[in-house]
XYZ file of C-alpha atoms in Angstrom:
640
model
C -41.590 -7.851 -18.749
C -44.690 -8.637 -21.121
C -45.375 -12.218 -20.976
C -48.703 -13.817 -23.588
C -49.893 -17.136 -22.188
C -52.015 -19.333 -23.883
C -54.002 -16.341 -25.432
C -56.933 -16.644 -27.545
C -58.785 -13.548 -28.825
C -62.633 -14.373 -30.385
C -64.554 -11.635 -32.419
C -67.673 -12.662 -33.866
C -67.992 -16.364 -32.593
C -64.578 -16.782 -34.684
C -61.136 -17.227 -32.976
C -58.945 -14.538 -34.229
C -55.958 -15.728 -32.503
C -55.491 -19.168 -30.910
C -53.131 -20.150 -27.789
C -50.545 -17.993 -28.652
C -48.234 -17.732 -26.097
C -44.662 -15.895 -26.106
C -42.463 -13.862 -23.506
C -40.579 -10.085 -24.231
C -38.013 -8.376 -21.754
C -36.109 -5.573 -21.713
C -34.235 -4.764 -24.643
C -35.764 -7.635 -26.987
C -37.112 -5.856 -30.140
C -39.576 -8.416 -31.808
C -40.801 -8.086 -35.634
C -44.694 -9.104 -35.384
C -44.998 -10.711 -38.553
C -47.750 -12.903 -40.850
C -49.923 -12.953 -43.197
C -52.840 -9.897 -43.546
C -55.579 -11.012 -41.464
C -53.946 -13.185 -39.170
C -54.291 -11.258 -35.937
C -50.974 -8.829 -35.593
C -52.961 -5.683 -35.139
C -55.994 -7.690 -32.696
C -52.888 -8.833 -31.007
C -51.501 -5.288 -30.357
C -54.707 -4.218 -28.771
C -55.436 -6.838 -26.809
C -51.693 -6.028 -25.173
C -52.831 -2.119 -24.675
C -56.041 -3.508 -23.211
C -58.550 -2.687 -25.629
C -59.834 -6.293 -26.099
C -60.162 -8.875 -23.569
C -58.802 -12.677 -24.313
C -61.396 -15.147 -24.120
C -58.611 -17.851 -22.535
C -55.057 -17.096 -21.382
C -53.933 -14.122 -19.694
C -50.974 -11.180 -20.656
C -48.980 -10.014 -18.158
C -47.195 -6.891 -18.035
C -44.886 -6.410 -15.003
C -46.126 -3.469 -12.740
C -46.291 -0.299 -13.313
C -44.204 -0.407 -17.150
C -45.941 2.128 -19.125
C -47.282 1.289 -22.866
C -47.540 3.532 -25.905
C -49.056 2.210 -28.946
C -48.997 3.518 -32.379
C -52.327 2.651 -33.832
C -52.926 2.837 -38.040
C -56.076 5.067 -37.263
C -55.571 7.572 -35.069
C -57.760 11.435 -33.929
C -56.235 14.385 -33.171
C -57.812 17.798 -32.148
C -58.535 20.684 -34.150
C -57.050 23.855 -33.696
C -53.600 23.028 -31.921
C -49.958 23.461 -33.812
C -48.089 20.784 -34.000
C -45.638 21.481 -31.365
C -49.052 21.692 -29.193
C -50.165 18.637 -30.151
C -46.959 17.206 -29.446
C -46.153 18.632 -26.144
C -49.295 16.396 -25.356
C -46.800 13.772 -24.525
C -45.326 15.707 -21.500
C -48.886 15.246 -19.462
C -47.187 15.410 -15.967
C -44.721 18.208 -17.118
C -47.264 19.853 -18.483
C -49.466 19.989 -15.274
C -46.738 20.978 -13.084
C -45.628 23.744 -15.937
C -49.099 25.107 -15.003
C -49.003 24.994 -11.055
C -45.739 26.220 -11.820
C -47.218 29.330 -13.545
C -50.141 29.570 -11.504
C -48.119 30.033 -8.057
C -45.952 33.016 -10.430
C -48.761 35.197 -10.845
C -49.698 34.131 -6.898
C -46.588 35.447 -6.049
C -46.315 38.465 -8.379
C -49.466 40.183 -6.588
C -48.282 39.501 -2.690
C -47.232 41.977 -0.911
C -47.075 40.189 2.588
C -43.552 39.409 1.995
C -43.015 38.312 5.969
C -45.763 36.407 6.385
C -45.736 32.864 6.831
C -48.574 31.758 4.271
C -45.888 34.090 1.912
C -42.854 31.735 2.928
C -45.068 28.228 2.846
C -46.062 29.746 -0.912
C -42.616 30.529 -1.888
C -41.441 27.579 0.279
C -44.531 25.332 -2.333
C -42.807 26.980 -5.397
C -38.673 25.578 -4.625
C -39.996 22.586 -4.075
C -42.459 22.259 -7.498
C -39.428 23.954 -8.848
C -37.070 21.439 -8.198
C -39.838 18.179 -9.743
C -39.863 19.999 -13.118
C -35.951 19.868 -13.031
C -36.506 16.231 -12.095
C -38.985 14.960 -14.614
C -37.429 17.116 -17.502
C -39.268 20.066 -17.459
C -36.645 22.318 -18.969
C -35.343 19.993 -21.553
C -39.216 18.653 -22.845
C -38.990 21.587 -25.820
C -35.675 20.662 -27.024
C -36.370 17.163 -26.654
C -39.948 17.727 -28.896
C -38.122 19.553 -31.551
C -35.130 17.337 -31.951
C -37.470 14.072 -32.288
C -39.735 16.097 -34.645
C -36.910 17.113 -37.194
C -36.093 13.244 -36.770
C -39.168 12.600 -38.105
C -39.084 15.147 -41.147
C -40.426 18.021 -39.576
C -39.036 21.286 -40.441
C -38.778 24.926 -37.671
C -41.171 26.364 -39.780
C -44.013 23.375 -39.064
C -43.813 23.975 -35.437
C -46.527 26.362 -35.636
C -48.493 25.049 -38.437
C -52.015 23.723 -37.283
C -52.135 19.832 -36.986
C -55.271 19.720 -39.632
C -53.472 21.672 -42.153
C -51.194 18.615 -42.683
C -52.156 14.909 -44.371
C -52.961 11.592 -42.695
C -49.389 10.748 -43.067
C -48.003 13.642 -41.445
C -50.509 13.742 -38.808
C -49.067 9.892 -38.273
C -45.804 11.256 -37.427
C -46.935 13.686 -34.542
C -48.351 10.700 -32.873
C -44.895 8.538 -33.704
C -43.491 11.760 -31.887
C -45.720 11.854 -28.825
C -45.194 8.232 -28.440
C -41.188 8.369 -28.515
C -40.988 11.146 -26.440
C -43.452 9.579 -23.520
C -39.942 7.575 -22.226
C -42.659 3.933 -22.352
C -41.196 0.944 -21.330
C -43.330 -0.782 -23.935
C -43.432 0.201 -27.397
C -46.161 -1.266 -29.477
C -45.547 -0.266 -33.031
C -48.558 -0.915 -36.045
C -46.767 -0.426 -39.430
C -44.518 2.762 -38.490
C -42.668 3.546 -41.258
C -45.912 3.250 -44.094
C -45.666 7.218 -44.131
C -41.756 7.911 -43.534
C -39.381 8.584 -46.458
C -35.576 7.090 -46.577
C -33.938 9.794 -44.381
C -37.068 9.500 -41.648
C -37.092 5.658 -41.539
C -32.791 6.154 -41.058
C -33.327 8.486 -38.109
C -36.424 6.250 -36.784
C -33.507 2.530 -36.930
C -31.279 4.896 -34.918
C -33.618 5.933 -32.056
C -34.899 2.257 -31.870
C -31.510 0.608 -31.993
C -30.824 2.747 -28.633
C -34.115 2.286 -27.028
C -33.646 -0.012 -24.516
C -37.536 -1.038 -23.309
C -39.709 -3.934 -25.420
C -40.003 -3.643 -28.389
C -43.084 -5.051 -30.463
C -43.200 -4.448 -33.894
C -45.667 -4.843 -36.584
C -44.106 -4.285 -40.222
C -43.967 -5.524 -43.666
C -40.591 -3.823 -44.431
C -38.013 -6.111 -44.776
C -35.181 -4.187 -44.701
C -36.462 -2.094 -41.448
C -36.698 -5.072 -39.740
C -33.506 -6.540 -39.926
C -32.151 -3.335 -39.332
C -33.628 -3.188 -35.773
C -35.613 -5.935 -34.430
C -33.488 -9.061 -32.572
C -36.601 -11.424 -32.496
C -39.379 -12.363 -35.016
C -42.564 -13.684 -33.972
C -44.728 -14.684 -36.463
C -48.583 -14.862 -36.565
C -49.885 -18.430 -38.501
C -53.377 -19.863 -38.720
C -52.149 -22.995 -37.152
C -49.113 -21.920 -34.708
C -46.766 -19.381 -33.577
C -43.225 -19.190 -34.251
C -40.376 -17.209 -32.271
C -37.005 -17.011 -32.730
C -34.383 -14.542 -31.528
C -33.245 -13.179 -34.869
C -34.312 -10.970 -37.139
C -36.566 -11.554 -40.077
C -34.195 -12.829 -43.220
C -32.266 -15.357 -40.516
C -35.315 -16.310 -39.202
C -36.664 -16.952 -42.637
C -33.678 -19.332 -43.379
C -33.854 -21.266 -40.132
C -38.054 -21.089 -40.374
C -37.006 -23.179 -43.989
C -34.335 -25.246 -42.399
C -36.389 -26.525 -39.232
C -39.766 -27.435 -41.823
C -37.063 -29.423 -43.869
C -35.721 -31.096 -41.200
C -39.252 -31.748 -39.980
C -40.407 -33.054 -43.472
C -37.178 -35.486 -43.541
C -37.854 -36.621 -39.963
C -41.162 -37.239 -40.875
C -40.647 -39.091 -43.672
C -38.121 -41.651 -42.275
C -40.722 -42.034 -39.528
C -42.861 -42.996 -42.123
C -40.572 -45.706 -43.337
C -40.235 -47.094 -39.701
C -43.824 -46.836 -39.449
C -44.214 -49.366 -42.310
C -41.868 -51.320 -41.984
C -42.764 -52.158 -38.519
C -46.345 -52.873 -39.777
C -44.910 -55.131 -42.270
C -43.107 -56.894 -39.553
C -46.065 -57.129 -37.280
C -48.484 -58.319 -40.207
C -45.654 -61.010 -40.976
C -45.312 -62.357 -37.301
C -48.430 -61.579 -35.294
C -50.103 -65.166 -36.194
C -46.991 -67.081 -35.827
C -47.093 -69.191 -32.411
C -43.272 -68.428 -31.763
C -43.201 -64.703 -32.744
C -46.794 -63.673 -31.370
C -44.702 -61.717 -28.248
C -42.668 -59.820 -30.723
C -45.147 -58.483 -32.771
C -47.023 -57.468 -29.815
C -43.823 -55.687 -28.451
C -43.791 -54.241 -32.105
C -47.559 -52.854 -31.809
C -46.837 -51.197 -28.292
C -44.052 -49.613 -29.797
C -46.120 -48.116 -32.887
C -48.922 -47.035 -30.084
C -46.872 -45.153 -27.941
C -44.341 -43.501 -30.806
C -45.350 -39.721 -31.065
C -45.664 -38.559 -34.576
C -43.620 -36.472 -35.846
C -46.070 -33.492 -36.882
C -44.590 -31.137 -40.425
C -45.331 -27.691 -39.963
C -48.157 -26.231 -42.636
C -47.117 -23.147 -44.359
C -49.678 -21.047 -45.820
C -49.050 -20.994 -49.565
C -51.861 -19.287 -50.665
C -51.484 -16.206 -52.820
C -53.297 -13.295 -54.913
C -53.532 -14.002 -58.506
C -52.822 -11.084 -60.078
C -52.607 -10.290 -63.838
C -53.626 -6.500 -64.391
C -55.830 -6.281 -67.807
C -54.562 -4.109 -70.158
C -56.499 -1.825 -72.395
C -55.614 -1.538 -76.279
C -52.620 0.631 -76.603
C -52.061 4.248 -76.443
C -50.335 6.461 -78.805
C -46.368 6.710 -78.567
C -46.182 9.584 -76.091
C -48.650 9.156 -72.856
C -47.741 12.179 -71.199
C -46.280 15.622 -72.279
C -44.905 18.066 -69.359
C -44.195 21.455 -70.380
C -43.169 24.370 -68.178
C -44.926 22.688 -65.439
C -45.243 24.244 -62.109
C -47.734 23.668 -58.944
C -48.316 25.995 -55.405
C -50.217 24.967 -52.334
C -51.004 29.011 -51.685
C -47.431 30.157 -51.255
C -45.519 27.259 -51.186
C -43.746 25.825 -54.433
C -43.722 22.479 -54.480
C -43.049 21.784 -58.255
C -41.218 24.472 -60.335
C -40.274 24.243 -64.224
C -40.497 20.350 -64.590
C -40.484 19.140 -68.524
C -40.916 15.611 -68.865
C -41.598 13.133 -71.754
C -43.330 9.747 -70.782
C -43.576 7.176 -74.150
C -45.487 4.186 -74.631
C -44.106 1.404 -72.779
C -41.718 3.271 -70.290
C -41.293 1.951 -66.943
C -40.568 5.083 -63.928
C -40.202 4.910 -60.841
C -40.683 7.647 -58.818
C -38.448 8.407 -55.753
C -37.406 11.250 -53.257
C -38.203 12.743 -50.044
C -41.518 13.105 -48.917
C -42.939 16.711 -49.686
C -40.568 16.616 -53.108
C -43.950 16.489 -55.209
C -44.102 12.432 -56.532
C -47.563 12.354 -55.365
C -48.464 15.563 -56.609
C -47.239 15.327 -59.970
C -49.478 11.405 -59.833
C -52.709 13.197 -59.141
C -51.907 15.818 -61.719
C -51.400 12.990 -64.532
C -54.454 11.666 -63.317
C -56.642 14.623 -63.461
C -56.963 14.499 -59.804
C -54.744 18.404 -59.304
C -54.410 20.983 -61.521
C -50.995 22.428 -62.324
C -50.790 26.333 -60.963
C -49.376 26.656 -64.533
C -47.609 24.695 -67.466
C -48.940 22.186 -69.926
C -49.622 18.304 -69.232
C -51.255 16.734 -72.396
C -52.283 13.219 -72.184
C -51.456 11.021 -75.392
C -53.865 9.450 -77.947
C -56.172 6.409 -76.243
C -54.576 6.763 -73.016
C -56.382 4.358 -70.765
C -54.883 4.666 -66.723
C -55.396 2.938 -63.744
C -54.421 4.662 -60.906
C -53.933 3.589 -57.122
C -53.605 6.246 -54.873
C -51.582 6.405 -51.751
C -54.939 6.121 -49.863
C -56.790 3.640 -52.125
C -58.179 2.207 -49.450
C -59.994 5.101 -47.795
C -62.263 5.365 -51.223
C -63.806 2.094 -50.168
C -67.475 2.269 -48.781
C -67.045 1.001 -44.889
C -71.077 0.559 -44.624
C -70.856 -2.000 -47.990
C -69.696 -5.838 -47.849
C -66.712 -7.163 -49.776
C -69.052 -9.260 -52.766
C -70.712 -5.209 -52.948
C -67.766 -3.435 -53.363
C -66.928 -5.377 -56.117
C -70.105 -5.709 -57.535
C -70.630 -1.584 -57.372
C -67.350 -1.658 -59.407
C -68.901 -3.892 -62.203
C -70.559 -3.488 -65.082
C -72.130 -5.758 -67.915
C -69.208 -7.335 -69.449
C -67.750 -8.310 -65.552
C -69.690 -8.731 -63.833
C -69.704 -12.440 -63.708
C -66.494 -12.328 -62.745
C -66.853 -10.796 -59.540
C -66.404 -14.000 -57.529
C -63.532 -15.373 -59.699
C -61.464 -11.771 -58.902
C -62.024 -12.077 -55.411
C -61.063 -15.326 -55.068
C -57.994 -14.149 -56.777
C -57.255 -11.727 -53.999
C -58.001 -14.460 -51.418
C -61.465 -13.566 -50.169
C -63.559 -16.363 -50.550
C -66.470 -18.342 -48.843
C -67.821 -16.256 -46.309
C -64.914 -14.015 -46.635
C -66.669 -11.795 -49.257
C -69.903 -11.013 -46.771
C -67.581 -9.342 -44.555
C -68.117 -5.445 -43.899
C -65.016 -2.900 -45.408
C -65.268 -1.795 -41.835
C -63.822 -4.440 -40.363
C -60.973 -5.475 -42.788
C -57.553 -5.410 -41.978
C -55.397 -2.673 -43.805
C -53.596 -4.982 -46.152
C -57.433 -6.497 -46.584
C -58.376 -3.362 -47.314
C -55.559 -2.759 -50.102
C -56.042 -6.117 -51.821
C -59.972 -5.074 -52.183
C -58.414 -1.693 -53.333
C -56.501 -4.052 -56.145
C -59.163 -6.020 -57.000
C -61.701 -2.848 -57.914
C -58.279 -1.721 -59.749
C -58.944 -5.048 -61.822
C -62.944 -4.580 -63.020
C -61.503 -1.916 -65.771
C -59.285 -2.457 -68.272
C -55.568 0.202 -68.492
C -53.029 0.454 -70.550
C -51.216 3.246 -68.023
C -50.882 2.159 -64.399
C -49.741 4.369 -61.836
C -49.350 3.315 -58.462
C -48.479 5.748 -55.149
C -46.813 3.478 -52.285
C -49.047 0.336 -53.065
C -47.625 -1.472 -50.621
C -48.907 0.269 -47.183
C -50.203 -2.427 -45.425
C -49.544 -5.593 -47.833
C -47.526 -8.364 -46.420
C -44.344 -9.009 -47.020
C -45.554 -12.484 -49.055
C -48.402 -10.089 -50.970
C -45.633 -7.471 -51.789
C -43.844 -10.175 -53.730
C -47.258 -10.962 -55.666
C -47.785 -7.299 -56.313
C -44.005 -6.934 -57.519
C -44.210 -9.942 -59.919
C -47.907 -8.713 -61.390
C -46.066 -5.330 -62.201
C -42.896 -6.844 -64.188
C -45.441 -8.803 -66.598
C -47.557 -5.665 -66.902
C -47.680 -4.943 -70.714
C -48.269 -1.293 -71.029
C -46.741 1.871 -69.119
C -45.502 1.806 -65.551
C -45.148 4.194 -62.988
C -44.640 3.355 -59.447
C -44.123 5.914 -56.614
C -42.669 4.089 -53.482
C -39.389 4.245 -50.836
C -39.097 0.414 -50.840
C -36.136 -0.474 -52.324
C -37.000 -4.488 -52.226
C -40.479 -3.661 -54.089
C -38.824 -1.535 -56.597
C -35.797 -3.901 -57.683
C -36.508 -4.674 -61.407
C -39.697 -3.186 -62.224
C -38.434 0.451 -63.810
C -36.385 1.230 -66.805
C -35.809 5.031 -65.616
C -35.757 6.533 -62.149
C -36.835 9.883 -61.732
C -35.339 11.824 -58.667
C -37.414 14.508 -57.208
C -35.228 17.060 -55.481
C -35.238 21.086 -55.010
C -38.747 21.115 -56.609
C -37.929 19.397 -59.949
C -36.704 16.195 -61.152
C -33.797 14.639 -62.309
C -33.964 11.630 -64.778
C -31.218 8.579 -63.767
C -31.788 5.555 -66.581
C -31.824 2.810 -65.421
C -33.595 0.614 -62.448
C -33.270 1.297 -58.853
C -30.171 -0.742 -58.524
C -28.702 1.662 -61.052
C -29.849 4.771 -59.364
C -28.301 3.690 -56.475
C -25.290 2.784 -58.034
C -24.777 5.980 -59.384
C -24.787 7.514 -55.994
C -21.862 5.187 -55.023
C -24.469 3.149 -52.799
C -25.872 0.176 -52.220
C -29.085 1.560 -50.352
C -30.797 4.696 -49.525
C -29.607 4.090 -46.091
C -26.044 4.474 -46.781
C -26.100 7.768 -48.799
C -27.690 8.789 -45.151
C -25.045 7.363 -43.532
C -21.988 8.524 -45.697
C -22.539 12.043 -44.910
C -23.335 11.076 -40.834
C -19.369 9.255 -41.652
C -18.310 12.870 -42.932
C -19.270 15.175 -40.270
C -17.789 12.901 -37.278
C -14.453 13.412 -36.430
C -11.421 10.784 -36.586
C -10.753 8.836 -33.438
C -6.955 10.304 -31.998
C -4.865 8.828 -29.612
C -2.590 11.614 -29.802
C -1.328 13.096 -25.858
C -3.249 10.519 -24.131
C -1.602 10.130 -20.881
C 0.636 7.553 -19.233
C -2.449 6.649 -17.124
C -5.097 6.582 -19.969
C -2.694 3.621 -22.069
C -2.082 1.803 -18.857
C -6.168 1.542 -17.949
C -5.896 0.871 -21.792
C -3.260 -2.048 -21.642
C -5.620 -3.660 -18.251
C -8.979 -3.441 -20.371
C -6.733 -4.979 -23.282
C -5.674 -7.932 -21.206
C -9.595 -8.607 -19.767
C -11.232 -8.320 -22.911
C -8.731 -11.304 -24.488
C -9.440 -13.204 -21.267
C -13.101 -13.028 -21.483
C -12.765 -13.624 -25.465
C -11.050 -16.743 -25.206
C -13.821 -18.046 -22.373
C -16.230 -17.304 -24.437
C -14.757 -18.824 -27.696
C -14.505 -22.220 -25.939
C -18.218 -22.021 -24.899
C -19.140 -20.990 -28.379
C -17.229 -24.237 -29.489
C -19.029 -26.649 -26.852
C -22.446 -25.211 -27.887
C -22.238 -26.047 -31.918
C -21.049 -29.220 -30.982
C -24.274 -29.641 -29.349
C -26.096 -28.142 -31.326
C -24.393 -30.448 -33.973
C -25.637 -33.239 -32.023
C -29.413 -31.863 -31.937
C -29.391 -31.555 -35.360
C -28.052 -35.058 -36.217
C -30.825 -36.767 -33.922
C -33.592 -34.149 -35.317
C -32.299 -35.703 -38.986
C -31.541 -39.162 -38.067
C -33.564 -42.385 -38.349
C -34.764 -42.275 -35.007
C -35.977 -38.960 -34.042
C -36.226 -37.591 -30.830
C -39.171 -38.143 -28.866
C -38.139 -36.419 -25.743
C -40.900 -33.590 -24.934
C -38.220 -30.970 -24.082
C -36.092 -31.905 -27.139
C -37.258 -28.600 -28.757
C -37.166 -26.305 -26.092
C -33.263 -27.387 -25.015
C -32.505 -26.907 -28.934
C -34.283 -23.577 -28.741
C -32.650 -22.546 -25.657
C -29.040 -23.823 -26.718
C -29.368 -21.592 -29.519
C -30.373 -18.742 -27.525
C -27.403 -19.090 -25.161
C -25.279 -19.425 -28.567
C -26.907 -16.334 -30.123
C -26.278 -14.226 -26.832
C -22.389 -15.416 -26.990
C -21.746 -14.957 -30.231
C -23.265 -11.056 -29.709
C -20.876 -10.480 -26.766
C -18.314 -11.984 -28.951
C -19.006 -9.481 -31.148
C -18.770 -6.428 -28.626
C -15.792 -8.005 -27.215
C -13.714 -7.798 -29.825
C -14.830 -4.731 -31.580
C -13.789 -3.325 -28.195
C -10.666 -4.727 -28.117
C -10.186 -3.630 -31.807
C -10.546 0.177 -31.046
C -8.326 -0.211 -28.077
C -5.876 -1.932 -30.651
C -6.429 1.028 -33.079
């Protein structure tokens, strides 16, 4: 169990997080959501003990084990990456050695009869049979599998760890952290370096993990694919229901509407009681009732409307005057990192006004062919010509990493300026909400979606008329995504957008270019289309059509007399415990019907626990309707 009580975390003399309190048990997976800067990743650490509260306390039930993917993480030089992953096995590991240790003991006695021989020997069955126990001859396969999960192939077992990028390196320590069998999971933005088939694999293992589950992610679609909770981060409050994020959204909407409508007939009580008081209180005969009026008025709780934060970036991307017809010219193209081939004979075209989006596996080249437009590679051999007046703006996957940590937000900016700007620099930060003292703050101690919205804003000080952006969504909000994506459509020159968000990508290409077996393949159309064309809806079910095709068809063919009666019982107890727990689903929205007619009546309710009985009704309704769910897709094999 991890229970938050009335927490409050203060860095700097300013409260990052305020009485937040919230409790997580087995098998609840919670999305950790809100805006950048709230808190989420403060929050994290103070549950792995890195930063003490100043109030409240957090509770973790004894003896539960925590691993906690961190955004900026270390590793050690010179190990492979199965090394560095076998890290995870610490008590294996140590026994592995005593293990080997007592081997070469025993190899070079020759006292065979001797008792210290037989209490050595004796020592060695016993250490023998604890690395059974705890996995020791399993740990290896167990490493490898979760490694190939995670995009790994056999041949970057042996590879050293520093030979491989940031995102890679990100994955070991995913790795380490799944394999370390935690009973808390503590998750910072997982899947910013995973491609489609990676994030597929990563659902899967979290769908079956059956410990708590905290979750920190601006990935809409990951959530809702495995989190049953959302708790979200606010300036003002904390909310926490037990759904994921799109339902929560829509009851989040429904309960500040409800509020607002509650409120306002309040309001309308509120006055007209007032009127009635100011129309009796100095009449002889109705003095009592107006003061039974203002008693009433004193003691009636108001009804308080949540305050969503509204604020968002303002972005409008300048755009240089405009290039020649064709921006880029590919020809014969190829590029090596020493032996490996990562592009290989790729001709491409790019005119004026053309909106790609790049997509594929990770390793498939999309970044590398970026930085080559860019000037940032060279090509190993082939042509790229850049077009007449070609002006580009380019965000790299790591924008945020070019940013001086030693300078303050208002000097980034400034640094980024020149004479014909520079008197803009407080206007284009307010833009990207930093404001007031906001812009004193040090790069070091932003937030990563911070960081990227100071990465967009130094974007903004030159004018483009080509704008390629590599995953420019690591670390933005789900809110700031939205920004980002609606800045892009009204972008008035070329477009090309490398990213494995499907969400982000709806609408903003005209082409989508595949990258697959070292070259490209060129689908017109928008993302939508792409997908379309591969008889999908998502990235996530291509995956999961060919998982369909390699299991076998369910066959009920020479099962035994036995087998269909045990078949014929469970048949009979499942439609027993289905029609139980239909007629408690019934009595629950019938009061939950009720609830909602006093929340929206005339009258609300004043009763302290009002919310917490609505809450818990629904919870109790929520856990029904899932065991409804199991129930009968139970009883619909069996029926099969």
């Amino acid at each position: 169990m991890l229970n938050v009580s009335n927490l409050t975390i203060r860095l700097g003399g300013n409260d990052i997080i305020r009485n937040v309190s919230f409790q997580l048990n087995p098998g609840d997976k919670a999305g950790l959501i809100g805006r950048n800067g709230v808190g989420k990743t403060t929050l994290l650490k103070a549950i792995n003990g890195e930063i003490e509260p100043a109030e409240g306390q957090i509770n973790i039930l004894k003896g539960h084990k925590i691993g906690y993917l961190r955004q900026d993480i270390d590793f050690e030089s010179g190990k492979t990456v199965l090394e560095e992953t076998y890290k995870a096995f610490d008590e294996i590991k140590q026994v592995e050695k005593k293990l080997s240790d007592l081997e070469n003991e025993l190899a070079h006695r020759t006292d065979f009869e001797s008792d210290a021989y037989m209490q050595l020997l004796d020592g060695y069955h016993r250490l023998q049979e604890k690395f059974q126990v705890i996995g020791g001859y399993q740990y290896k396969g167990e490493a490898e599998k979760v490694l190939k999960g995670l995009g790994f192939t056999g041949a970057d077992f042996q590879k050293p760890v520093e030979t491989f990028s940031g995102g890679w390196r990100m994955r070991i320590e995913l790795a380490k952290i799944l394999l370390q069998n935690n009973d808390i999971l503590l998750l910072d933005e997982p899947t910013n370096h995973l491609d489609i088939e990676s994030i597929l694999w990563f659902e899967n293992f979290l769908k079956n993990y059956k410990g708590i589950l905290l979750l920190v992610s601006h990935d809409q679609m990951f959530l809702d694919n495995v989190t049953n909770r959302t708790i979200e981060l606010t300036k003002n409050k904390i909310y926490n229901f037990p759904k994921p994020y799109s339902v929560f959204m829509k009851i989040k909407s429904e309960l500040i509407e409800k509020q607002r409508q509650a409120a306002k007939n309040q309001e309308k009580e509120i006055k007209e009681t007032e009127r009635l008081i100011e129309k009796f209180r100095y009449k002889a005969t109705k003095a009592a009732f107006a003061q039974s009026l203002i008693k009433k008025l004193e003691k009636m709780e108001r009804i308080e409307v949540d305050q969503i934060d509204e604020k968002a970036m303002n972005i409008r991307f300048p755009v240089a005057q405009p290039s020649g017809k064709i921006v880029f010219e590919i020809e014969h193209l190829y590029k090596n990192y020493g032996d490996k081939e990562v592009l290989k004979d790729l001709n491409l075209i790019i005119a004026k006004g053309e909106r790609l989006a790049f997509v594929g596996q990770n390793g498939t080249g999309k970044t590398t062919l970026a930085k080559i437009m860019v000037g940032e590679l060279p090509a190993s051999s082939g042509k790229i010509k850049t077009g007449h007046n070609v002006k580009i703006g380019y965000f790299a996957q790591n924008q945020s990493e070019y940013l001086d940590s030693g300078l303050t937000v208002l000097e980034t900016l400034e640094a980024a300026s020149d004479d014909t700007n520079r008197s803009k620099v407080r206007d284009i930060l307010g833009a990207f909400l930093f404001s007031g003292d906001d812009v004193h703050k040090k790069v070091r101690v932003l937030s990563g979606g911070e960081r990227n919205r100071l990465a967009l804003a130094v974007m903004m000080m030159q004018p483009f008329n080509v704008l390629i952006m590599d995953e420019p969504t690591n670390h933005l909000d789900i809110h700031s995504k939205n920004v980002l994506q609606q800045a892009l459509l009204t972008f008035d020159g070329t477009l090309i957008v490398v990213s494995h968000d499907r969400h982000f990508l709806q609408g903003l290409s005209d082409k989508t270019i595949e990258f697959k077996n070292k070259n490209i393949k060129i689908h017109p159309g928008d993302i939508d289309y792409f997908l379309q064309e591969r008889q999908a809806e998502s990235f996530r079910e291509i995956e999961l059509k060919k998982e369909k095709k390699s299991k076998p068809e369910k066959s009920k063919k020479n099962t035994s007399y036995e087998q269909r009666k045990a078949e014929r019982k469970r048949q009979r107890q499942l439609k027993n415990r289905l029609q139980k727990v239909e007629t408690e689903i019934e009595q629950l929205e019938n009061i939950i019907a009720e609830m909602e007619q006093k929340l929206s009546s005339a009258v609300p309710p004043t009763d302290p626990d009002f919310f917490n009985t609505y809450t818990a009704t629904q919870n109790r309704l929520e856990n029904l309707m899932t065991e409804w769910e199991t129930l009968q897709t139970e009883l619909d094999n069996l029926n099969d």
